[in-house]
Each structure stands twice: as C-alpha cells, then as structure tokens.
PDB file of C-alpha atoms and ligand atoms in Angstrom:
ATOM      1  CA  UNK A   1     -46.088-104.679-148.808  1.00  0.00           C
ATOM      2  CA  UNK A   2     -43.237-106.940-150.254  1.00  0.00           C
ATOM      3  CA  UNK A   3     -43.794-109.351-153.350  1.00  0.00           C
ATOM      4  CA  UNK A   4     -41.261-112.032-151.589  1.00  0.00           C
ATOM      5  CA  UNK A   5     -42.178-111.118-148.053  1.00  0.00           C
ATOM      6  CA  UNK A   6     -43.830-114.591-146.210  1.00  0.00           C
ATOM      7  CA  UNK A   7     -45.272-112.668-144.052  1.00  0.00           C
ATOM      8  CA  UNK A   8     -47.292-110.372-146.076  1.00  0.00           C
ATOM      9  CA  UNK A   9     -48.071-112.711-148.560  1.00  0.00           C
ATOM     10  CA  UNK A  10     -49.883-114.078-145.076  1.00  0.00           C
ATOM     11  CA  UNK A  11     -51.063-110.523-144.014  1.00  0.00           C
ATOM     12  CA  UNK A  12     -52.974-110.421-147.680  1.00  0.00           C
ATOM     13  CA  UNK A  13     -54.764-113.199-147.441  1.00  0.00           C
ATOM     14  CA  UNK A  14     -52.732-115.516-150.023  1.00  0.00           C
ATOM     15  CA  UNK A  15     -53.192-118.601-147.169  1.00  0.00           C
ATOM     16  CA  UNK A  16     -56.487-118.266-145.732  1.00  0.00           C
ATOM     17  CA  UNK A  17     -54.503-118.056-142.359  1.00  0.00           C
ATOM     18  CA  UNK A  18     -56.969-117.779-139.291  1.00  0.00           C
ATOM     19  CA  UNK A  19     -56.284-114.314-138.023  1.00  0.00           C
ATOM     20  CA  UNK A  20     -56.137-114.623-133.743  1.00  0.00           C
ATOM     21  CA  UNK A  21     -56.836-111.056-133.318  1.00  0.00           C
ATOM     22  CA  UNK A  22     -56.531-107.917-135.749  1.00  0.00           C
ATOM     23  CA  UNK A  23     -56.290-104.350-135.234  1.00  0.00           C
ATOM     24  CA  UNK A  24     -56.102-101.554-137.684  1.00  0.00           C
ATOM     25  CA  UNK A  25     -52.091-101.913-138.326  1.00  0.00           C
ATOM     26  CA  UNK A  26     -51.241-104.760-136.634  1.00  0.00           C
ATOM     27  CA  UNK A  27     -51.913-108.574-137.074  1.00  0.00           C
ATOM     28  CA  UNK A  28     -51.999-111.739-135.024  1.00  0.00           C
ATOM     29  CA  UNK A  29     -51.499-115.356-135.868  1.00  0.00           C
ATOM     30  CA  UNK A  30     -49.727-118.613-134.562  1.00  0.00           C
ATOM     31  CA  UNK A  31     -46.698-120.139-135.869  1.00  0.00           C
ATOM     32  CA  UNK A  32     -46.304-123.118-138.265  1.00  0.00           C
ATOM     33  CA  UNK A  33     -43.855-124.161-135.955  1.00  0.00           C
ATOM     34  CA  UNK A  34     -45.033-123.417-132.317  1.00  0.00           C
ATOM     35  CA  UNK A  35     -42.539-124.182-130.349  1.00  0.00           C
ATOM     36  CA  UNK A  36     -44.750-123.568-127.350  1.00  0.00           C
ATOM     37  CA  UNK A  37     -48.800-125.184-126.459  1.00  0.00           C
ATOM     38  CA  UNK A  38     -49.318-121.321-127.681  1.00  0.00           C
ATOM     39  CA  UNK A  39     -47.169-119.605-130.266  1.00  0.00           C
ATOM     40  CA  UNK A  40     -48.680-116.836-131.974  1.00  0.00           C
ATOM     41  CA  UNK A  41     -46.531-113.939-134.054  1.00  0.00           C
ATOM     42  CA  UNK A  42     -47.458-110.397-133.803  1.00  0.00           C
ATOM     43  CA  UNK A  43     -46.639-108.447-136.562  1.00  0.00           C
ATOM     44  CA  UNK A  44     -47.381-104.782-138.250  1.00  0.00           C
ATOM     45  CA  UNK A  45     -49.405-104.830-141.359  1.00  0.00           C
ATOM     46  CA  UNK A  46     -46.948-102.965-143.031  1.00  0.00           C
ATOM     47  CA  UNK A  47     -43.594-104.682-144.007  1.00  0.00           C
ATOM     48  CA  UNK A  48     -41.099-103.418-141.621  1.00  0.00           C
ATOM     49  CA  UNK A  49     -37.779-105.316-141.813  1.00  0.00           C
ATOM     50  CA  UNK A  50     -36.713-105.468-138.044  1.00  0.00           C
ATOM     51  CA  UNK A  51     -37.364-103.705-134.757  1.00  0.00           C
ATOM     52  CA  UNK A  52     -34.300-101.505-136.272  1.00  0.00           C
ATOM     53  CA  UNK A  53     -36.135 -99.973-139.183  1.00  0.00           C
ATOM     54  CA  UNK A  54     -39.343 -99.409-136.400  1.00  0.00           C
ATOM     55  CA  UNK A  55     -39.468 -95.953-136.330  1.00  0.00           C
ATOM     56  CA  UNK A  56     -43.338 -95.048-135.862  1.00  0.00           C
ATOM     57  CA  UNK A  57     -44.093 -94.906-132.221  1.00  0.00           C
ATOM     58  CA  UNK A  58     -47.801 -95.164-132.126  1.00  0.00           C
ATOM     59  CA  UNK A  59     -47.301 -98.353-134.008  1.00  0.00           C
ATOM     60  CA  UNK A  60     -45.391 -99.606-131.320  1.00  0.00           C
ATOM     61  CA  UNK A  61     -47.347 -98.860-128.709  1.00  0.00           C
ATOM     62  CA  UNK A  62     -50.088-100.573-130.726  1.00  0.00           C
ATOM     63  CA  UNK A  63     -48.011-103.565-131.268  1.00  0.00           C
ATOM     64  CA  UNK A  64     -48.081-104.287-127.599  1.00  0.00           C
ATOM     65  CA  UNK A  65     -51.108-103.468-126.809  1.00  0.00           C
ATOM     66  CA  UNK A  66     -51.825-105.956-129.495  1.00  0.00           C
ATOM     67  CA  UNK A  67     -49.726-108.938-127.527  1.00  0.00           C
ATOM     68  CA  UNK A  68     -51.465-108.100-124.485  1.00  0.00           C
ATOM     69  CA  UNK A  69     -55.365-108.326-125.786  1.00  0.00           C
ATOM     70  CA  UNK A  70     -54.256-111.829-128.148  1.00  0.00           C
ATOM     71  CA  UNK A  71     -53.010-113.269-124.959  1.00  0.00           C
ATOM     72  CA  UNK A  72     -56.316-112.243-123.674  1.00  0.00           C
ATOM     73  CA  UNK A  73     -58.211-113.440-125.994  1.00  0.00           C
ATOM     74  CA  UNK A  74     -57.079-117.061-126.423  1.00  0.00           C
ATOM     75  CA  UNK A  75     -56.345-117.164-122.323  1.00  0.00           C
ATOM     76  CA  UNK A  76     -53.033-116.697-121.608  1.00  0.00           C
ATOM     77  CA  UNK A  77     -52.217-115.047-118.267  1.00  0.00           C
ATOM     78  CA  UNK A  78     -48.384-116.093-117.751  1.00  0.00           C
ATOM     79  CA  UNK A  79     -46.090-115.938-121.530  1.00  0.00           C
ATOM     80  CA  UNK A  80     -43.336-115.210-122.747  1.00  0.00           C
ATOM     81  CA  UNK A  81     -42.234-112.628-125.246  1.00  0.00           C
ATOM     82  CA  UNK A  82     -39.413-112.356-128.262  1.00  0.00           C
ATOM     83  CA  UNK A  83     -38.318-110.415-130.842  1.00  0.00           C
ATOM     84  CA  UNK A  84     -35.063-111.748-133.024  1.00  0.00           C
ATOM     85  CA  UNK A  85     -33.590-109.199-134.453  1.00  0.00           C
ATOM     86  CA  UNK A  86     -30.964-109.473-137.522  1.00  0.00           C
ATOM     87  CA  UNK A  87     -29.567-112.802-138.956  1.00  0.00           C
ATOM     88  CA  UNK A  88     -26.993-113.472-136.371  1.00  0.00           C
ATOM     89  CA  UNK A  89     -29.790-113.190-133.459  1.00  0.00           C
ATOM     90  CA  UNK A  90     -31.861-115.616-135.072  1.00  0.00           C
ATOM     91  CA  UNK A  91     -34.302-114.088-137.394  1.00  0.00           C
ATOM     92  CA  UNK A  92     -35.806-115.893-140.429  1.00  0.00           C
ATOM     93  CA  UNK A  93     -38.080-113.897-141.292  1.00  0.00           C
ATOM     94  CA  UNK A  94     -37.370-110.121-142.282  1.00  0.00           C
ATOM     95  CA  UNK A  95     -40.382-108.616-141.558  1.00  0.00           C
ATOM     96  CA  UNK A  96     -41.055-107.681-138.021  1.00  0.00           C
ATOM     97  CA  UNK A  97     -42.901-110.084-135.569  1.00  0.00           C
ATOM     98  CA  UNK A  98     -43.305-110.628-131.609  1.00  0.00           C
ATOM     99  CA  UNK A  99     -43.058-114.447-130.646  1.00  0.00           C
ATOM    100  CA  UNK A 100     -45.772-114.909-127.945  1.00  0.00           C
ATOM    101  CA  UNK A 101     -45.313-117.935-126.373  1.00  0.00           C
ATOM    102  CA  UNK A 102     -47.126-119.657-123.334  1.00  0.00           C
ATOM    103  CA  UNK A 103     -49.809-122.416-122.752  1.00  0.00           C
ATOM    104  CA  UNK A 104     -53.164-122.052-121.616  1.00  0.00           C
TER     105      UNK A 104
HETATM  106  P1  AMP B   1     -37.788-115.622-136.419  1.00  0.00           P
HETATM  107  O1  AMP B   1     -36.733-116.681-136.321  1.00  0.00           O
HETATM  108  O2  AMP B   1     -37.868-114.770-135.184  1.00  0.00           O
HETATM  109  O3  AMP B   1     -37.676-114.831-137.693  1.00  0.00           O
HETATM  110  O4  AMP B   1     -39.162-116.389-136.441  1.00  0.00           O
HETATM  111  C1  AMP B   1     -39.807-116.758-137.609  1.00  0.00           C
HETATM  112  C2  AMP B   1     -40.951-117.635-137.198  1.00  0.00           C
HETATM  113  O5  AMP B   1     -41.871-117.680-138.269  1.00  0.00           O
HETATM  114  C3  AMP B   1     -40.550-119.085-136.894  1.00  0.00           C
HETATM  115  O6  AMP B   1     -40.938-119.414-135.562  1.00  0.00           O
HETATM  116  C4  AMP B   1     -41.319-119.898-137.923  1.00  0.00           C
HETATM  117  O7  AMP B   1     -41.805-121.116-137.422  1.00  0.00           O
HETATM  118  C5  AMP B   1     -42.453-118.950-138.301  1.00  0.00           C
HETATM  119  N1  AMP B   1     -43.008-119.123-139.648  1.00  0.00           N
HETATM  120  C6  AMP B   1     -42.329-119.254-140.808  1.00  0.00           C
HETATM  121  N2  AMP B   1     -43.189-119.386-141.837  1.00  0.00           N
HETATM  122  C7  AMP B   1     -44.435-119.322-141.311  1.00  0.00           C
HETATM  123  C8  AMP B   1     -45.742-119.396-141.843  1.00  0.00           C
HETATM  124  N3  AMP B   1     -45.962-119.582-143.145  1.00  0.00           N
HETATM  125  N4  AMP B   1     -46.796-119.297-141.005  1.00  0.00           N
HETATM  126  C9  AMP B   1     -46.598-119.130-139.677  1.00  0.00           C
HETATM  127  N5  AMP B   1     -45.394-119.059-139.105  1.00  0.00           N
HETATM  128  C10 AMP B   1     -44.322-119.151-139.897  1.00  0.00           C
END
C-alpha cells in the first residue's frame, strides 16, 4: 500500500468506488475517464509500480483470469486489452492496471 498511490487510496475504500468484480489479490473497476462504452482497470491489490516490477507469477495468472471473468460478468464477449507501461508509453498512474475496453 502507498500513502500517495490513487489507486490504492481506491483499493482501500477512501471513494466508495463500486468494485466490478474482486478476487483475493486482484481488483476491478471502471475508469473515470472511459474512453470506451466499457472501460474498466484491473489492478493487483498490492501496489506494484509497473508490469516491470511484476515479479509474482501466480498473481499474474490471476490478473488475467481476473479480465476474463469481469468481461464476463458485465457482458463483454469481443474487448480490447492494455497495459502502459513507464512514462514515455503513456502511463499516469504508477501502480499497475489492465485497461479493458469494449462495449456491450
Ligand atoms: P494509464 O495512462 O495507463 O496510467 O491509465 C490511467 C487511467 O486511470 C486513465 O485511463 C484514467 O482515466 C484512469 N483514472 C485516473 N484516476 C482515476 C480514478 N480516480 N478512478 C478511476 N480511474 C481513474
């Protein structure tokens, strides 16, 4: 957990954000700024910087299965799938997310 980390400030509970879907170490739910009809974030519970510092391959693995059962869940059979990695590729926000993005 990081004190200026967004994302687990989110992952805590500081917003009330509506969780998607939830597993044990992994967390679902949709951007403030979807730039899709659906465009939810997947991201590890723990604070993990990038996909660089992701070193723990059962979390991994659980990370995807994680996309696959929220696209499930809210209905999505066709998406699309990012991860922005570093400044210079785009990323905003250092702590480790999957952009799932798609409409129903
Ligand atoms: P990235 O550029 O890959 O780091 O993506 C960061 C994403 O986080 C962007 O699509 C933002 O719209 C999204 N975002 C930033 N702040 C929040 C927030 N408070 N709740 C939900 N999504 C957010």
């Amino acid at each position: 957990m990081s004190e200026d980390c967004i994302f687990c400030k989110i992952i805590r509970g500081d917003f009330g954000t509506e969780f998607v879907y939830e597993t044990e170490n992994t967390v679902v739910f949709n951007d403030i700024n979807p730039k899709t009809p659906v465009h939810m974030l997947v991201c590890p519970k723990k604070h993990i910087e990038t996909l660089n510092e992701l070193e723990d391959k059962a979390l991994m693995s659980e990370l995807l299965q994680t996309v696959k059962e929220a696209a499930k869940k809210v209905g999505l059979k066709s998406y699309k799938t990012l991860i922005n990695t570093g400044k210079e590729a785009g990323q905003e926000v250092f702590h480790l997310h999957i952009h799932v993005m798609g409409k129903v």
